[in-house]
mmCIF file of the C-alpha atoms, coordinates in Angstrom:
data_MODEL
# 
_entry.id   MODEL 
# 
loop_
_atom_site.group_PDB 
_atom_site.id 
_atom_site.type_symbol 
_atom_site.label_atom_id 
_atom_site.label_alt_id 
_atom_site.label_comp_id 
_atom_site.label_asym_id 
_atom_site.label_entity_id 
_atom_site.label_seq_id 
_atom_site.pdbx_PDB_ins_code 
_atom_site.Cartn_x 
_atom_site.Cartn_y 
_atom_site.Cartn_z 
_atom_site.occupancy 
_atom_site.B_iso_or_equiv 
_atom_site.pdbx_formal_charge 
_atom_site.auth_seq_id 
_atom_site.auth_comp_id 
_atom_site.auth_asym_id 
_atom_site.auth_atom_id 
_atom_site.pdbx_PDB_model_num 
ATOM 1   C CA . UNK A 1 1   ? -5.009  56.274 23.075 1.00 0.00 ? 1   UNK A CA 1 
ATOM 2   C CA . UNK A 1 2   ? -2.535  53.585 24.133 1.00 0.00 ? 2   UNK A CA 1 
ATOM 3   C CA . UNK A 1 3   ? -2.292  50.270 22.283 1.00 0.00 ? 3   UNK A CA 1 
ATOM 4   C CA . UNK A 1 4   ? -3.005  48.688 25.681 1.00 0.00 ? 4   UNK A CA 1 
ATOM 5   C CA . UNK A 1 5   ? -6.219  50.651 26.188 1.00 0.00 ? 5   UNK A CA 1 
ATOM 6   C CA . UNK A 1 6   ? -8.947  48.041 26.790 1.00 0.00 ? 6   UNK A CA 1 
ATOM 7   C CA . UNK A 1 7   ? -11.274 49.718 24.297 1.00 0.00 ? 7   UNK A CA 1 
ATOM 8   C CA . UNK A 1 8   ? -8.728  49.656 21.482 1.00 0.00 ? 8   UNK A CA 1 
ATOM 9   C CA . UNK A 1 9   ? -7.376  46.151 22.111 1.00 0.00 ? 9   UNK A CA 1 
ATOM 10  C CA . UNK A 1 10  ? -8.749  43.371 19.895 1.00 0.00 ? 10  UNK A CA 1 
ATOM 11  C CA . UNK A 1 11  ? -9.216  39.686 20.671 1.00 0.00 ? 11  UNK A CA 1 
ATOM 12  C CA . UNK A 1 12  ? -10.877 36.460 19.607 1.00 0.00 ? 12  UNK A CA 1 
ATOM 13  C CA . UNK A 1 13  ? -12.695 34.296 22.131 1.00 0.00 ? 13  UNK A CA 1 
ATOM 14  C CA . UNK A 1 14  ? -13.223 30.578 21.691 1.00 0.00 ? 14  UNK A CA 1 
ATOM 15  C CA . UNK A 1 15  ? -16.228 29.109 23.475 1.00 0.00 ? 15  UNK A CA 1 
ATOM 16  C CA . UNK A 1 16  ? -15.678 25.411 24.162 1.00 0.00 ? 16  UNK A CA 1 
ATOM 17  C CA . UNK A 1 17  ? -18.427 22.987 25.141 1.00 0.00 ? 17  UNK A CA 1 
ATOM 18  C CA . UNK A 1 18  ? -17.598 21.695 28.603 1.00 0.00 ? 18  UNK A CA 1 
ATOM 19  C CA . UNK A 1 19  ? -20.325 19.027 28.500 1.00 0.00 ? 19  UNK A CA 1 
ATOM 20  C CA . UNK A 1 20  ? -18.490 16.991 25.850 1.00 0.00 ? 20  UNK A CA 1 
ATOM 21  C CA . UNK A 1 21  ? -15.545 16.217 28.161 1.00 0.00 ? 21  UNK A CA 1 
ATOM 22  C CA . UNK A 1 22  ? -13.077 16.347 25.257 1.00 0.00 ? 22  UNK A CA 1 
ATOM 23  C CA . UNK A 1 23  ? -9.396  15.628 25.885 1.00 0.00 ? 23  UNK A CA 1 
ATOM 24  C CA . UNK A 1 24  ? -6.965  18.547 26.060 1.00 0.00 ? 24  UNK A CA 1 
ATOM 25  C CA . UNK A 1 25  ? -5.646  17.678 22.620 1.00 0.00 ? 25  UNK A CA 1 
ATOM 26  C CA . UNK A 1 26  ? -9.126  17.574 21.101 1.00 0.00 ? 26  UNK A CA 1 
ATOM 27  C CA . UNK A 1 27  ? -9.992  20.926 22.708 1.00 0.00 ? 27  UNK A CA 1 
ATOM 28  C CA . UNK A 1 28  ? -6.782  22.417 21.322 1.00 0.00 ? 28  UNK A CA 1 
ATOM 29  C CA . UNK A 1 29  ? -7.498  21.159 17.799 1.00 0.00 ? 29  UNK A CA 1 
ATOM 30  C CA . UNK A 1 30  ? -11.116 22.310 17.815 1.00 0.00 ? 30  UNK A CA 1 
ATOM 31  C CA . UNK A 1 31  ? -10.135 25.699 19.238 1.00 0.00 ? 31  UNK A CA 1 
ATOM 32  C CA . UNK A 1 32  ? -7.559  26.120 16.479 1.00 0.00 ? 32  UNK A CA 1 
ATOM 33  C CA . UNK A 1 33  ? -10.210 25.368 13.865 1.00 0.00 ? 33  UNK A CA 1 
ATOM 34  C CA . UNK A 1 34  ? -12.424 28.105 15.356 1.00 0.00 ? 34  UNK A CA 1 
ATOM 35  C CA . UNK A 1 35  ? -9.586  30.651 15.574 1.00 0.00 ? 35  UNK A CA 1 
ATOM 36  C CA . UNK A 1 36  ? -8.437  30.031 12.001 1.00 0.00 ? 36  UNK A CA 1 
ATOM 37  C CA . UNK A 1 37  ? -12.031 30.203 10.786 1.00 0.00 ? 37  UNK A CA 1 
ATOM 38  C CA . UNK A 1 38  ? -12.491 33.565 12.495 1.00 0.00 ? 38  UNK A CA 1 
ATOM 39  C CA . UNK A 1 39  ? -9.210  34.916 11.152 1.00 0.00 ? 39  UNK A CA 1 
ATOM 40  C CA . UNK A 1 40  ? -9.943  33.909 7.555  1.00 0.00 ? 40  UNK A CA 1 
ATOM 41  C CA . UNK A 1 41  ? -13.508 35.236 7.653  1.00 0.00 ? 41  UNK A CA 1 
ATOM 42  C CA . UNK A 1 42  ? -12.483 38.518 9.286  1.00 0.00 ? 42  UNK A CA 1 
ATOM 43  C CA . UNK A 1 43  ? -9.606  39.026 6.863  1.00 0.00 ? 43  UNK A CA 1 
ATOM 44  C CA . UNK A 1 44  ? -12.151 38.900 4.040  1.00 0.00 ? 44  UNK A CA 1 
ATOM 45  C CA . UNK A 1 45  ? -15.212 40.603 5.583  1.00 0.00 ? 45  UNK A CA 1 
ATOM 46  C CA . UNK A 1 46  ? -13.775 42.834 8.335  1.00 0.00 ? 46  UNK A CA 1 
ATOM 47  C CA . UNK A 1 47  ? -10.207 43.658 7.261  1.00 0.00 ? 47  UNK A CA 1 
ATOM 48  C CA . UNK A 1 48  ? -9.728  46.561 9.692  1.00 0.00 ? 48  UNK A CA 1 
ATOM 49  C CA . UNK A 1 49  ? -10.635 44.397 12.718 1.00 0.00 ? 49  UNK A CA 1 
ATOM 50  C CA . UNK A 1 50  ? -8.428  41.589 11.409 1.00 0.00 ? 50  UNK A CA 1 
ATOM 51  C CA . UNK A 1 51  ? -5.511  43.964 10.884 1.00 0.00 ? 51  UNK A CA 1 
ATOM 52  C CA . UNK A 1 52  ? -5.829  45.518 14.352 1.00 0.00 ? 52  UNK A CA 1 
ATOM 53  C CA . UNK A 1 53  ? -5.972  42.075 15.981 1.00 0.00 ? 53  UNK A CA 1 
ATOM 54  C CA . UNK A 1 54  ? -3.185  40.602 13.847 1.00 0.00 ? 54  UNK A CA 1 
ATOM 55  C CA . UNK A 1 55  ? -0.774  43.481 14.359 1.00 0.00 ? 55  UNK A CA 1 
ATOM 56  C CA . UNK A 1 56  ? -1.289  43.473 18.136 1.00 0.00 ? 56  UNK A CA 1 
ATOM 57  C CA . UNK A 1 57  ? -0.319  39.827 18.671 1.00 0.00 ? 57  UNK A CA 1 
ATOM 58  C CA . UNK A 1 58  ? -3.516  37.894 17.877 1.00 0.00 ? 58  UNK A CA 1 
ATOM 59  C CA . UNK A 1 59  ? -4.920  37.721 21.418 1.00 0.00 ? 59  UNK A CA 1 
ATOM 60  C CA . UNK A 1 60  ? -7.127  34.653 21.956 1.00 0.00 ? 60  UNK A CA 1 
ATOM 61  C CA . UNK A 1 61  ? -9.007  33.554 25.090 1.00 0.00 ? 61  UNK A CA 1 
ATOM 62  C CA . UNK A 1 62  ? -10.670 30.161 25.644 1.00 0.00 ? 62  UNK A CA 1 
ATOM 63  C CA . UNK A 1 63  ? -13.878 30.127 27.675 1.00 0.00 ? 63  UNK A CA 1 
ATOM 64  C CA . UNK A 1 64  ? -16.265 27.343 28.574 1.00 0.00 ? 64  UNK A CA 1 
ATOM 65  C CA . UNK A 1 65  ? -19.971 26.923 27.942 1.00 0.00 ? 65  UNK A CA 1 
ATOM 66  C CA . UNK A 1 66  ? -22.255 24.142 29.120 1.00 0.00 ? 66  UNK A CA 1 
ATOM 67  C CA . UNK A 1 67  ? -24.059 23.058 25.954 1.00 0.00 ? 67  UNK A CA 1 
ATOM 68  C CA . UNK A 1 68  ? -24.602 23.203 22.209 1.00 0.00 ? 68  UNK A CA 1 
ATOM 69  C CA . UNK A 1 69  ? -27.534 25.513 22.882 1.00 0.00 ? 69  UNK A CA 1 
ATOM 70  C CA . UNK A 1 70  ? -25.167 27.957 24.588 1.00 0.00 ? 70  UNK A CA 1 
ATOM 71  C CA . UNK A 1 71  ? -22.909 27.981 21.503 1.00 0.00 ? 71  UNK A CA 1 
ATOM 72  C CA . UNK A 1 72  ? -25.781 28.928 19.248 1.00 0.00 ? 72  UNK A CA 1 
ATOM 73  C CA . UNK A 1 73  ? -27.143 31.539 21.653 1.00 0.00 ? 73  UNK A CA 1 
ATOM 74  C CA . UNK A 1 74  ? -23.755 33.292 21.799 1.00 0.00 ? 74  UNK A CA 1 
ATOM 75  C CA . UNK A 1 75  ? -23.404 32.955 18.017 1.00 0.00 ? 75  UNK A CA 1 
ATOM 76  C CA . UNK A 1 76  ? -26.763 34.669 17.490 1.00 0.00 ? 76  UNK A CA 1 
ATOM 77  C CA . UNK A 1 77  ? -25.872 37.510 19.863 1.00 0.00 ? 77  UNK A CA 1 
ATOM 78  C CA . UNK A 1 78  ? -22.511 38.110 18.184 1.00 0.00 ? 78  UNK A CA 1 
ATOM 79  C CA . UNK A 1 79  ? -23.943 37.931 14.667 1.00 0.00 ? 79  UNK A CA 1 
ATOM 80  C CA . UNK A 1 80  ? -26.689 40.446 15.532 1.00 0.00 ? 80  UNK A CA 1 
ATOM 81  C CA . UNK A 1 81  ? -23.876 42.843 16.405 1.00 0.00 ? 81  UNK A CA 1 
ATOM 82  C CA . UNK A 1 82  ? -22.029 42.139 13.156 1.00 0.00 ? 82  UNK A CA 1 
ATOM 83  C CA . UNK A 1 83  ? -19.136 40.308 14.826 1.00 0.00 ? 83  UNK A CA 1 
ATOM 84  C CA . UNK A 1 84  ? -17.321 37.559 12.919 1.00 0.00 ? 84  UNK A CA 1 
ATOM 85  C CA . UNK A 1 85  ? -18.111 34.034 14.153 1.00 0.00 ? 85  UNK A CA 1 
ATOM 86  C CA . UNK A 1 86  ? -16.884 30.565 13.268 1.00 0.00 ? 86  UNK A CA 1 
ATOM 87  C CA . UNK A 1 87  ? -18.684 27.513 14.605 1.00 0.00 ? 87  UNK A CA 1 
ATOM 88  C CA . UNK A 1 88  ? -16.893 24.161 14.486 1.00 0.00 ? 88  UNK A CA 1 
ATOM 89  C CA . UNK A 1 89  ? -18.757 20.993 13.525 1.00 0.00 ? 89  UNK A CA 1 
ATOM 90  C CA . UNK A 1 90  ? -16.631 17.891 14.075 1.00 0.00 ? 90  UNK A CA 1 
ATOM 91  C CA . UNK A 1 91  ? -16.190 15.163 11.470 1.00 0.00 ? 91  UNK A CA 1 
ATOM 92  C CA . UNK A 1 92  ? -16.425 12.501 14.177 1.00 0.00 ? 92  UNK A CA 1 
ATOM 93  C CA . UNK A 1 93  ? -13.202 10.635 13.486 1.00 0.00 ? 93  UNK A CA 1 
ATOM 94  C CA . UNK A 1 94  ? -11.934 10.584 17.072 1.00 0.00 ? 94  UNK A CA 1 
ATOM 95  C CA . UNK A 1 95  ? -13.746 11.533 20.281 1.00 0.00 ? 95  UNK A CA 1 
ATOM 96  C CA . UNK A 1 96  ? -17.185 12.867 19.382 1.00 0.00 ? 96  UNK A CA 1 
ATOM 97  C CA . UNK A 1 97  ? -19.954 11.815 17.035 1.00 0.00 ? 97  UNK A CA 1 
ATOM 98  C CA . UNK A 1 98  ? -20.007 13.172 13.477 1.00 0.00 ? 98  UNK A CA 1 
ATOM 99  C CA . UNK A 1 99  ? -21.843 16.476 13.298 1.00 0.00 ? 99  UNK A CA 1 
ATOM 100 C CA . UNK A 1 100 ? -21.147 17.474 16.895 1.00 0.00 ? 100 UNK A CA 1 
ATOM 101 C CA . UNK A 1 101 ? -20.724 21.218 17.375 1.00 0.00 ? 101 UNK A CA 1 
ATOM 102 C CA . UNK A 1 102 ? -17.692 21.548 19.634 1.00 0.00 ? 102 UNK A CA 1 
ATOM 103 C CA . UNK A 1 103 ? -16.811 25.221 19.850 1.00 0.00 ? 103 UNK A CA 1 
ATOM 104 C CA . UNK A 1 104 ? -17.441 28.723 18.579 1.00 0.00 ? 104 UNK A CA 1 
ATOM 105 C CA . UNK A 1 105 ? -14.978 31.449 17.723 1.00 0.00 ? 105 UNK A CA 1 
ATOM 106 C CA . UNK A 1 106 ? -16.080 35.078 18.106 1.00 0.00 ? 106 UNK A CA 1 
ATOM 107 C CA . UNK A 1 107 ? -14.004 37.956 16.749 1.00 0.00 ? 107 UNK A CA 1 
ATOM 108 C CA . UNK A 1 108 ? -11.642 39.535 16.213 1.00 0.00 ? 108 UNK A CA 1 
ATOM 109 C CA . UNK A 1 109 ? -13.355 42.513 17.752 1.00 0.00 ? 109 UNK A CA 1 
ATOM 110 C CA . UNK A 1 110 ? -12.569 45.131 20.363 1.00 0.00 ? 110 UNK A CA 1 
ATOM 111 C CA . UNK A 1 111 ? -12.131 43.471 23.729 1.00 0.00 ? 111 UNK A CA 1 
ATOM 112 C CA . UNK A 1 112 ? -14.664 45.812 25.338 1.00 0.00 ? 112 UNK A CA 1 
ATOM 113 C CA . UNK A 1 113 ? -17.325 44.713 22.805 1.00 0.00 ? 113 UNK A CA 1 
ATOM 114 C CA . UNK A 1 114 ? -16.650 40.978 23.186 1.00 0.00 ? 114 UNK A CA 1 
ATOM 115 C CA . UNK A 1 115 ? -16.526 41.247 26.978 1.00 0.00 ? 115 UNK A CA 1 
ATOM 116 C CA . UNK A 1 116 ? -20.086 42.616 26.988 1.00 0.00 ? 116 UNK A CA 1 
ATOM 117 C CA . UNK A 1 117 ? -21.161 39.333 25.365 1.00 0.00 ? 117 UNK A CA 1 
ATOM 118 C CA . UNK A 1 118 ? -18.877 36.750 27.020 1.00 0.00 ? 118 UNK A CA 1 
ATOM 119 C CA . UNK A 1 119 ? -17.539 38.550 30.087 1.00 0.00 ? 119 UNK A CA 1 
ATOM 120 C CA . UNK A 1 120 ? -19.463 36.376 32.556 1.00 0.00 ? 120 UNK A CA 1 
ATOM 121 C CA . UNK A 1 121 ? -18.058 33.092 31.214 1.00 0.00 ? 121 UNK A CA 1 
ATOM 122 C CA . UNK A 1 122 ? -15.271 31.247 33.013 1.00 0.00 ? 122 UNK A CA 1 
ATOM 123 C CA . UNK A 1 123 ? -11.872 30.567 31.491 1.00 0.00 ? 123 UNK A CA 1 
ATOM 124 C CA . UNK A 1 124 ? -11.367 27.048 30.195 1.00 0.00 ? 124 UNK A CA 1 
# 
């Protein structure tokens, strides 16, 4: 099996709330929080998935969702399948109110598994 085989390739997806109309910089910061949260959690709880993702270049994709409800629906789906998740709740110091859920990281996991969950979402 090739390292570029879709079923053996690992990635993290970041789901970003499009309804908040955050600036590009805010989206980047929040997405980084989600990616780091996923990486740290996976390194501890799912070391083989973390290692496969880390050694293959740490692929990350940013996708958009329409609401907070969407974030939690995708989180529930991923968690039922045992996939690492990291939801980001903002402190409210800049663009959004304190306690606003801005994005969700899912993975690292095999791309084919994540695509079954998020494959219909549009790129950010």
